[in-house]
Amino acid sequence: MSSSISLNSNMKLHPRSNIYQQQLKDHWYQRWIYLCQTTEIPYHGDYIAKNIGDYPLIIVRNQHDEINILNNSCRHRGSRICQKEKGNEANLVCPYHQWAYDLDGKLTYARNMMEEIDIANLPLKSFVCSIINGSVYVNLSLPADSDEQAPHECFTVKNRHRAAYQYRIQRNVGYEAVLSQLDLSLELLDTAEDASANARFYHDTETRGIIAADVIPIDEHHSELTLTYLVTSGTSEGKHFSRQDFITQSAKDLDIIIADDSITPLSVKPVRPVSAEDLPALNARQMQDILDKRQAIDHADVYAPYRIWDSSKQNLVCTMIVKETHNVRTYTFQIADGGWFNYKPGQFITLELPTEGEKTLRTYTLVSSPSRPMSISITIKAQPNSTGTRWIFDNVKVGDSLKAYGPNGDFSFFNDPADKYLFISAGSGITPMMSMTRWLYDYGGNMDVNFISCIASPDDILYQSELERMAGRSRDIQVSWVCENDNELNTWTGYRGRFNKLILGLAAPDYMDRDVYCCGPGPFMRAVREALDASGYDMQHYHEESFSGTETTPLPDDFPTEGRSVNITFSHSGKQHECDQRETILIAAKSANIAIPSACGFGVCGTCKVKVNSGETHMVHSGGISQKDIDAGYVLACCTNPMSDVEVEI
């Protein structure tokens, strides 16, 4: 092979030396480089990630069946977007700060920065792509909109081939030495050596198979050789070709010995959408699921504001169920007709359960994090006397649809940011703490967290592996477990007993400097408050989540001791109902056969939030509604009295 600079594989060069960089510039970046076969990425969203010198690339098939070559580097902080060598993604999401790009490289979502930047000006850099007889080439020196194509001499095979097997090996010599070895092999199909910088094709006349050999430089003294076995359309494994053909041809033509267990099988299906004829063994529901996943969809507006979940119009669909312990499960939901979730870590939703008799509403904290906005999850425990949760355990399956309301709640550090946090929980009270911890970990910023979880026994520990993995990767996360009892097989060696001031000091010596968030049963939270208060802790930095009623504010002096009659108009139905001022809007609505969803009954959960268009009301709530909603005219029907004739938007 000719080259302006010859590299001897035995030369002692420093990594990324000037000679090596110049050779990349002259030999690689100015010429067409073979990347892969189109049949290696047959479906929309299929991608391959490769590094060509200093260029990290994504080769991806978009929703229009076109192949794009994009820079695998986020425009935010330069993090690698696709971490795996191969995969399938509906959109390309950076794992660092969740910037999302569509399959054409257009930025569609920039978390927490949508109002600060113009996303139209921040696409991924793209490169010119040329496809010759199913082989994908890139030229890194040409502009992305160039009309120039790779010369047909790059691959002179005229029949359409597809990739069947692949073998990859790292060679401890420079790429020129590997190419020189390949050039000495027989049956070379690449008649113009300089047309492609890195690929050679070898033809086996007996099996009609072709080996595509491509070399990618790693550094001066190392390169990666990939052999891809191509077979003609219409042939089938076992009848027309086999793994042994690949092994035999590689040894005969290339003098490369391949072990059978080191071969990676590739898809040999033709490039076309999946149809029902391809799936005769699947039932109708499974077939439709696969077809839905493979069909072309527009991902450009995945994170558009109008796609945020609207609980008044959109149901949730259960997509996954995970058994955490003998009586705890995690249920994951997505939006039935597509979209994403916008909420604060620590908030909750209310599920409407079609139990026997009448609908039952139950409130559950979201254990998922808004940093992963395409789904939400709840982790729930079935108590012996539970009704709603037991119904979910017995009836809800993957694919089932449920009505839900929310998200609601103010128990979130979003409302009171701090530098250091102490999360204390008992039992299922761990769920809002997990949501907040996951968000901090995903966000990658300040995450000085001390996490204390109190449980009955080691069998009841939740999320242990995930929390310990996060703590193992970040010095800013500390995790402690406090168990009351041993389990049947093992003696607990960590903190033991009920939570008290001594355990607090041992597990979190600097708790006086931290904002404390607490969630669990009432007696547990009282014990935490007493331990903190006895130590002189500033309780203004203490926050707790409770689904029990709190002391209400006193009624105003002018509140009538004997209520007078007022009229409530329900605008959507046009119904009017006369009621006493002492009745709440929720009670009046039930009397008028108007359904207002409600759960807690004392102004905590926020499920019964409605808008009052006109008239005077008096509301005594327990934290289930934000001041922003109040200013916009919303009230909680369960704890709001009509003081005059009012109109309610429902």
Short mmCIF file of C-alpha atoms in Angstrom, two decimals, residues 78-423:
data_model
loop_
_atom_site.label_atom_id
_atom_site.label_comp_id
_atom_site.label_asym_id
_atom_site.label_seq_id
_atom_site.Cartn_x
_atom_site.Cartn_y
_atom_site.Cartn_z
CA GLY A 78 -18.20 16.08 25.32
CA SER A 79 -19.21 12.84 27.00
CA ARG A 80 -19.55 9.68 24.90
CA ILE A 81 -23.23 9.24 24.03
CA CYS A 82 -23.28 5.59 22.91
CA GLN A 83 -21.23 3.67 25.47
CA LYS A 84 -21.75 0.24 23.92
CA GLU A 85 -20.24 -0.98 20.66
CA LYS A 86 -23.66 -1.93 19.28
CA GLY A 87 -27.25 -1.37 20.30
CA ASN A 88 -30.66 -0.01 19.44
CA GLU A 89 -32.00 3.31 20.69
CA ALA A 90 -35.12 5.29 19.85
CA ASN A 91 -33.09 8.44 20.45
CA LEU A 92 -29.48 9.08 21.45
CA VAL A 93 -29.27 10.18 25.09
CA CYS A 94 -26.04 11.30 26.74
CA PRO A 95 -25.68 9.42 30.06
CA TYR A 96 -23.95 12.37 31.74
CA HIS A 97 -26.67 15.06 31.77
CA GLN A 98 -29.36 13.38 29.61
CA TRP A 99 -29.11 15.64 26.57
CA ALA A 100 -31.15 13.85 23.89
CA TYR A 101 -30.64 13.76 20.13
CA ASP A 102 -32.76 12.20 17.41
CA LEU A 103 -31.35 9.65 14.97
CA ASP A 104 -30.33 12.46 12.60
CA GLY A 105 -28.26 14.11 15.33
CA LYS A 106 -30.64 17.00 16.08
CA LEU A 107 -30.75 18.08 19.72
CA THR A 108 -34.30 17.59 21.01
CA TYR A 109 -33.91 18.01 24.78
CA ALA A 110 -31.35 19.68 27.06
CA ARG A 111 -32.23 19.05 30.68
CA ASN A 112 -32.61 22.21 32.77
CA MET A 113 -31.36 24.35 29.85
CA MET A 114 -34.26 24.42 27.38
CA GLU A 115 -34.87 28.13 28.02
CA GLU A 116 -31.18 29.08 28.01
CA ILE A 117 -30.01 27.69 24.68
CA ASP A 118 -31.23 27.35 21.11
CA ILE A 119 -31.30 23.59 20.60
CA ALA A 120 -31.52 24.05 16.83
CA ASN A 121 -27.93 25.34 16.85
CA LEU A 122 -26.45 22.37 18.73
CA PRO A 123 -26.77 19.22 16.59
CA LEU A 124 -24.20 16.44 16.65
CA LYS A 125 -21.50 16.89 14.01
CA SER A 126 -22.27 14.67 11.03
CA PHE A 127 -20.02 13.20 8.35
CA VAL A 128 -20.56 12.33 4.71
CA CYS A 129 -21.73 8.74 4.27
CA SER A 130 -21.33 6.66 1.12
CA ILE A 131 -22.87 3.21 0.62
CA ILE A 132 -21.51 0.95 -2.12
CA ASN A 133 -23.16 -2.46 -2.56
CA GLY A 134 -24.09 -2.58 1.12
CA SER A 135 -20.71 -1.38 2.43
CA VAL A 136 -20.70 1.83 4.49
CA TYR A 137 -17.83 4.31 4.04
CA VAL A 138 -17.00 7.67 5.61
CA ASN A 139 -14.65 10.48 4.59
CA LEU A 140 -13.76 12.63 7.58
CA SER A 141 -12.32 15.48 5.50
CA LEU A 142 -15.44 16.22 3.45
CA PRO A 143 -18.36 18.39 4.60
CA ALA A 144 -21.46 16.46 5.65
CA ASP A 145 -23.50 17.82 2.72
CA SER A 146 -20.92 16.82 0.12
CA ASP A 147 -22.24 14.98 -2.95
CA GLU A 148 -18.98 13.10 -3.39
CA GLN A 149 -19.29 9.33 -3.14
CA ALA A 150 -16.79 6.57 -2.49
CA PRO A 151 -15.48 5.07 -5.75
CA HIS A 152 -17.13 1.81 -6.76
CA GLU A 153 -13.70 0.22 -6.85
CA CYS A 154 -13.85 0.15 -3.05
CA PHE A 155 -15.93 -3.01 -3.35
CA THR A 156 -16.38 -4.62 -6.76
CA VAL A 157 -18.82 -7.36 -5.73
CA LYS A 158 -22.05 -6.78 -7.65
CA ASN A 159 -24.39 -9.10 -5.76
CA ARG A 160 -26.09 -7.94 -2.57
CA HIS A 161 -24.51 -9.58 0.47
CA ARG A 162 -25.36 -9.62 4.12
CA ALA A 163 -23.26 -10.08 7.26
CA ALA A 164 -23.48 -13.51 8.90
CA TYR A 165 -20.53 -13.77 11.32
CA GLN A 166 -17.88 -11.49 12.76
CA TYR A 167 -14.51 -11.96 14.43
CA ARG A 168 -12.48 -9.21 16.08
CA ILE A 169 -8.92 -9.30 17.37
CA GLN A 170 -6.36 -6.76 18.57
CA ARG A 171 -2.96 -6.96 16.89
CA ASN A 172 0.20 -5.77 18.64
CA VAL A 173 1.56 -4.14 15.50
CA GLY A 174 0.74 -0.96 13.64
CA TYR A 175 -2.08 -0.96 11.11
CA GLU A 176 0.29 -0.85 8.11
CA ALA A 177 1.82 -4.17 9.11
CA VAL A 178 -1.64 -5.73 9.29
CA LEU A 179 -2.63 -4.31 5.90
CA SER A 180 0.62 -5.58 4.38
CA GLN A 181 -0.21 -9.08 5.58
CA LEU A 182 -3.70 -8.83 4.12
CA ASP A 183 -2.35 -7.62 0.77
CA LEU A 184 -0.30 -10.81 0.44
CA SER A 185 -3.44 -12.95 0.66
CA LEU A 186 -5.14 -14.61 -2.30
CA GLU A 187 -8.41 -13.77 -4.07
CA LEU A 188 -8.22 -10.04 -3.31
CA LEU A 189 -11.35 -8.36 -4.67
CA ASP A 190 -10.29 -4.77 -3.97
CA THR A 191 -8.73 -3.98 -7.35
CA ALA A 192 -7.92 -0.36 -6.42
CA GLU A 193 -5.82 -0.58 -3.26
CA ASP A 194 -5.89 3.11 -2.47
CA ALA A 195 -9.66 3.49 -2.90
CA SER A 196 -10.26 2.43 0.70
CA ALA A 197 -7.82 3.27 3.46
CA ASN A 198 -8.45 0.26 5.63
CA ALA A 199 -10.50 -2.54 4.01
CA ARG A 200 -9.86 -5.60 1.86
CA PHE A 201 -12.38 -8.15 0.55
CA TYR A 202 -11.63 -11.84 -0.09
CA HIS A 203 -13.74 -14.21 -2.15
CA ASP A 204 -14.14 -17.96 -1.59
CA THR A 205 -15.12 -19.51 -4.93
CA GLU A 206 -16.33 -22.71 -3.27
CA THR A 207 -18.81 -21.24 -0.78
CA ARG A 208 -19.38 -17.92 -2.56
CA GLY A 209 -18.69 -16.30 0.81
CA ILE A 210 -16.77 -13.05 1.15
CA ILE A 211 -14.60 -11.95 4.05
CA ALA A 212 -14.51 -8.20 4.63
CA ALA A 213 -11.31 -7.42 6.54
CA ASP A 214 -10.93 -3.94 7.98
CA VAL A 215 -8.21 -2.47 10.19
CA ILE A 216 -8.58 0.42 12.62
CA PRO A 217 -5.50 1.99 14.28
CA ILE A 218 -5.49 2.10 18.07
CA ASP A 219 -2.05 3.70 18.44
CA GLU A 220 1.38 3.39 16.80
CA HIS A 221 1.90 -0.17 17.95
CA HIS A 222 -1.63 -1.57 18.16
CA SER A 223 -4.48 -2.02 15.73
CA GLU A 224 -7.84 -3.77 15.62
CA LEU A 225 -8.65 -6.26 12.88
CA THR A 226 -12.27 -7.15 12.18
CA LEU A 227 -13.28 -9.99 9.85
CA THR A 228 -16.90 -10.03 8.70
CA TYR A 229 -18.22 -13.04 6.78
CA LEU A 230 -20.65 -11.99 4.04
CA VAL A 231 -23.09 -14.36 2.37
CA THR A 232 -25.30 -13.82 -0.66
CA SER A 233 -29.00 -13.10 -0.43
CA GLY A 234 -31.23 -16.15 -0.57
CA THR A 235 -28.76 -18.43 1.21
CA SER A 236 -29.42 -20.02 4.60
CA GLU A 237 -27.18 -21.19 7.41
CA GLY A 238 -26.53 -24.91 7.45
CA LYS A 239 -27.63 -25.36 3.85
CA HIS A 240 -25.43 -22.90 1.96
CA PHE A 241 -22.88 -21.69 4.55
CA SER A 242 -21.71 -22.36 8.09
CA ARG A 243 -19.32 -21.16 10.78
CA GLN A 244 -16.82 -23.73 9.56
CA ASP A 245 -16.74 -22.07 6.13
CA PHE A 246 -15.73 -18.82 7.81
CA ILE A 247 -13.05 -20.57 9.88
CA THR A 248 -11.70 -22.50 6.89
CA GLN A 249 -11.57 -19.51 4.56
CA SER A 250 -9.88 -17.31 7.18
CA ALA A 251 -7.15 -19.91 7.71
CA LYS A 252 -6.66 -20.59 3.99
CA ASP A 253 -6.73 -17.05 2.61
CA LEU A 254 -5.60 -14.94 5.56
CA ASP A 255 -3.58 -17.38 7.66
CA ILE A 256 -5.72 -16.45 10.66
CA ILE A 257 -6.87 -19.17 13.05
CA ILE A 258 -10.32 -18.51 14.54
CA ALA A 259 -11.82 -20.43 17.45
CA ASP A 260 -15.49 -21.28 17.01
CA ASP A 261 -16.49 -19.78 20.36
CA SER A 262 -14.91 -16.42 19.47
CA ILE A 263 -17.20 -15.85 16.47
CA THR A 264 -20.07 -13.39 16.90
CA PRO A 265 -23.21 -14.31 14.92
CA LEU A 266 -24.83 -11.35 13.16
CA SER A 267 -28.35 -10.84 11.89
CA VAL A 268 -28.83 -12.38 8.46
CA LYS A 269 -32.33 -11.00 7.92
CA PRO A 270 -32.81 -8.74 4.91
CA VAL A 271 -33.11 -5.02 5.53
CA ARG A 272 -36.85 -4.42 5.58
CA PRO A 273 -39.50 -3.74 8.22
CA VAL A 274 -40.70 -6.69 10.27
CA SER A 275 -44.05 -8.02 9.05
CA ALA A 276 -46.55 -10.46 10.46
CA GLU A 277 -45.27 -13.13 8.06
CA ASP A 278 -41.91 -13.08 9.86
CA LEU A 279 -43.51 -13.97 13.19
CA PRO A 280 -45.81 -16.99 12.75
CA ALA A 281 -44.97 -18.49 16.15
CA LEU A 282 -45.90 -15.43 18.21
CA ASN A 283 -49.34 -14.61 19.51
CA ALA A 284 -51.17 -11.50 18.32
CA ARG A 285 -50.14 -9.32 21.26
CA GLN A 286 -46.45 -10.24 20.99
CA MET A 287 -46.53 -9.63 17.25
CA GLN A 288 -48.07 -6.19 17.68
CA ASP A 289 -45.50 -5.26 20.36
CA ILE A 290 -42.63 -6.08 18.00
CA LEU A 291 -44.23 -4.29 15.08
CA ASP A 292 -44.80 -1.20 17.22
CA LYS A 293 -41.15 -1.16 18.29
CA ARG A 294 -39.86 -1.50 14.74
CA GLN A 295 -42.12 0.93 12.94
CA ALA A 296 -40.74 4.31 11.97
CA ILE A 297 -41.69 7.06 14.40
CA ASP A 298 -40.73 10.69 14.67
CA HIS A 299 -38.39 11.16 17.62
CA ALA A 300 -37.68 14.83 16.95
CA ASP A 301 -40.16 15.99 19.56
CA VAL A 302 -39.82 13.23 22.15
CA TYR A 303 -39.21 15.80 24.89
CA ALA A 304 -41.47 18.53 23.56
CA PRO A 305 -43.52 20.26 26.31
CA TYR A 306 -46.83 19.14 24.80
CA ARG A 307 -45.79 15.50 25.35
CA ILE A 308 -45.56 15.88 29.14
CA TRP A 309 -47.95 13.50 30.90
CA ASP A 310 -51.41 15.00 31.44
CA SER A 311 -53.06 12.84 34.10
CA SER A 312 -56.49 14.23 33.25
CA LYS A 313 -56.32 12.78 29.74
CA GLN A 314 -53.69 10.02 29.60
CA ASN A 315 -53.66 6.64 31.32
CA LEU A 316 -50.56 4.76 32.40
CA VAL A 317 -49.52 1.35 31.06
CA CYS A 318 -47.59 -1.10 33.23
CA THR A 319 -44.38 -2.07 31.41
CA MET A 320 -42.41 -3.96 34.07
CA ILE A 321 -42.90 -5.66 37.45
CA VAL A 322 -39.93 -6.49 39.70
CA LYS A 323 -40.21 -8.59 42.86
CA GLU A 324 -38.00 -6.86 45.44
CA THR A 325 -38.75 -9.01 48.52
CA HIS A 326 -41.40 -11.54 49.55
CA ASN A 327 -44.00 -8.76 49.97
CA VAL A 328 -42.56 -5.80 48.04
CA ARG A 329 -42.76 -5.16 44.30
CA THR A 330 -41.77 -2.35 41.95
CA TYR A 331 -44.20 -1.43 39.17
CA THR A 332 -42.99 0.64 36.22
CA PHE A 333 -45.36 2.63 33.99
CA GLN A 334 -45.20 4.53 30.74
CA ILE A 335 -47.74 6.84 29.13
CA ALA A 336 -50.29 4.92 27.08
CA ASP A 337 -50.01 7.06 23.94
CA GLY A 338 -46.41 8.20 24.37
CA GLY A 339 -44.75 11.08 26.17
CA TRP A 340 -42.56 11.82 29.16
CA PHE A 341 -42.89 12.69 32.85
CA ASN A 342 -42.03 16.00 34.47
CA TYR A 343 -41.96 15.95 38.27
CA LYS A 344 -39.80 16.61 41.31
CA PRO A 345 -37.91 13.75 42.97
CA GLY A 346 -39.88 12.79 46.07
CA GLN A 347 -43.36 13.49 44.67
CA PHE A 348 -46.19 10.95 44.48
CA ILE A 349 -49.07 9.88 42.25
CA THR A 350 -52.56 8.59 43.06
CA LEU A 351 -53.74 5.42 41.31
CA GLU A 352 -57.42 4.79 40.61
CA LEU A 353 -58.00 1.08 41.18
CA PRO A 354 -61.17 -0.59 39.83
CA THR A 355 -61.69 -2.75 42.90
CA GLU A 356 -64.92 -4.57 43.60
CA GLY A 357 -67.82 -2.35 44.53
CA GLU A 358 -66.38 1.09 43.72
CA LYS A 359 -63.16 2.69 42.59
CA THR A 360 -60.40 2.87 45.19
CA LEU A 361 -57.75 5.60 45.15
CA ARG A 362 -54.33 4.95 46.66
CA THR A 363 -51.34 7.29 46.84
CA TYR A 364 -47.81 6.01 46.15
CA THR A 365 -44.48 7.85 46.15
CA LEU A 366 -42.47 7.71 42.93
CA VAL A 367 -39.23 5.82 43.47
CA SER A 368 -38.00 6.70 39.98
CA SER A 369 -36.10 9.87 39.14
CA PRO A 370 -37.12 12.63 36.70
CA SER A 371 -33.60 12.36 35.27
CA ARG A 372 -34.97 9.25 33.51
CA PRO A 373 -38.19 10.79 32.22
CA MET A 374 -39.62 8.13 29.89
CA SER A 375 -41.13 6.04 32.71
CA ILE A 376 -42.11 6.23 36.37
CA SER A 377 -41.94 3.55 39.06
CA ILE A 378 -43.54 2.88 42.42
CA THR A 379 -42.34 0.38 45.00
CA ILE A 380 -45.19 -0.92 47.15
CA LYS A 381 -45.58 -3.29 50.08
CA ALA A 382 -48.60 -5.53 50.57
CA GLN A 383 -49.59 -5.32 54.24
CA PRO A 384 -51.83 -8.06 55.73
CA ASN A 385 -54.81 -5.70 55.91
CA SER A 386 -54.12 -3.68 52.75
CA THR A 387 -56.85 -3.39 50.14
CA GLY A 388 -55.51 -1.29 47.29
CA THR A 389 -51.95 -2.64 47.27
CA ARG A 390 -53.16 -6.24 47.58
CA TRP A 391 -55.47 -5.63 44.62
CA ILE A 392 -52.48 -4.40 42.56
CA PHE A 393 -50.46 -7.49 43.53
CA ASP A 394 -53.28 -9.82 42.53
CA ASN A 395 -54.52 -8.10 39.38
CA VAL A 396 -52.08 -5.73 37.65
CA LYS A 397 -50.01 -7.37 34.91
CA VAL A 398 -47.60 -6.02 32.30
CA GLY A 399 -49.66 -4.33 29.58
CA ASP A 400 -52.53 -3.31 31.88
CA SER A 401 -53.74 0.29 31.86
CA LEU A 402 -54.56 2.35 34.96
CA LYS A 403 -55.91 5.82 35.59
CA ALA A 404 -53.61 7.97 37.73
CA TYR A 405 -53.47 11.52 39.06
CA GLY A 406 -50.52 13.75 39.80
CA PRO A 407 -47.70 14.11 40.33
CA ASN A 408 -48.21 15.96 43.62
CA GLY A 409 -46.41 16.72 46.86
CA ASP A 410 -43.84 19.15 48.23
CA PHE A 411 -41.50 16.65 49.90
CA SER A 412 -38.49 17.31 47.66
CA PHE A 413 -35.12 18.97 48.05
CA PHE A 414 -36.00 20.91 44.91
CA ASN A 415 -37.94 23.21 47.23
CA ASP A 416 -35.10 23.70 49.76
CA PRO A 417 -31.71 23.02 48.12
CA ALA A 418 -28.79 22.41 50.48
CA ASP A 419 -25.12 21.46 50.29
CA LYS A 420 -25.39 18.31 52.44
CA TYR A 421 -28.31 15.94 52.96
CA LEU A 422 -29.23 13.28 55.51
CA PHE A 423 -31.95 10.90 54.29
#
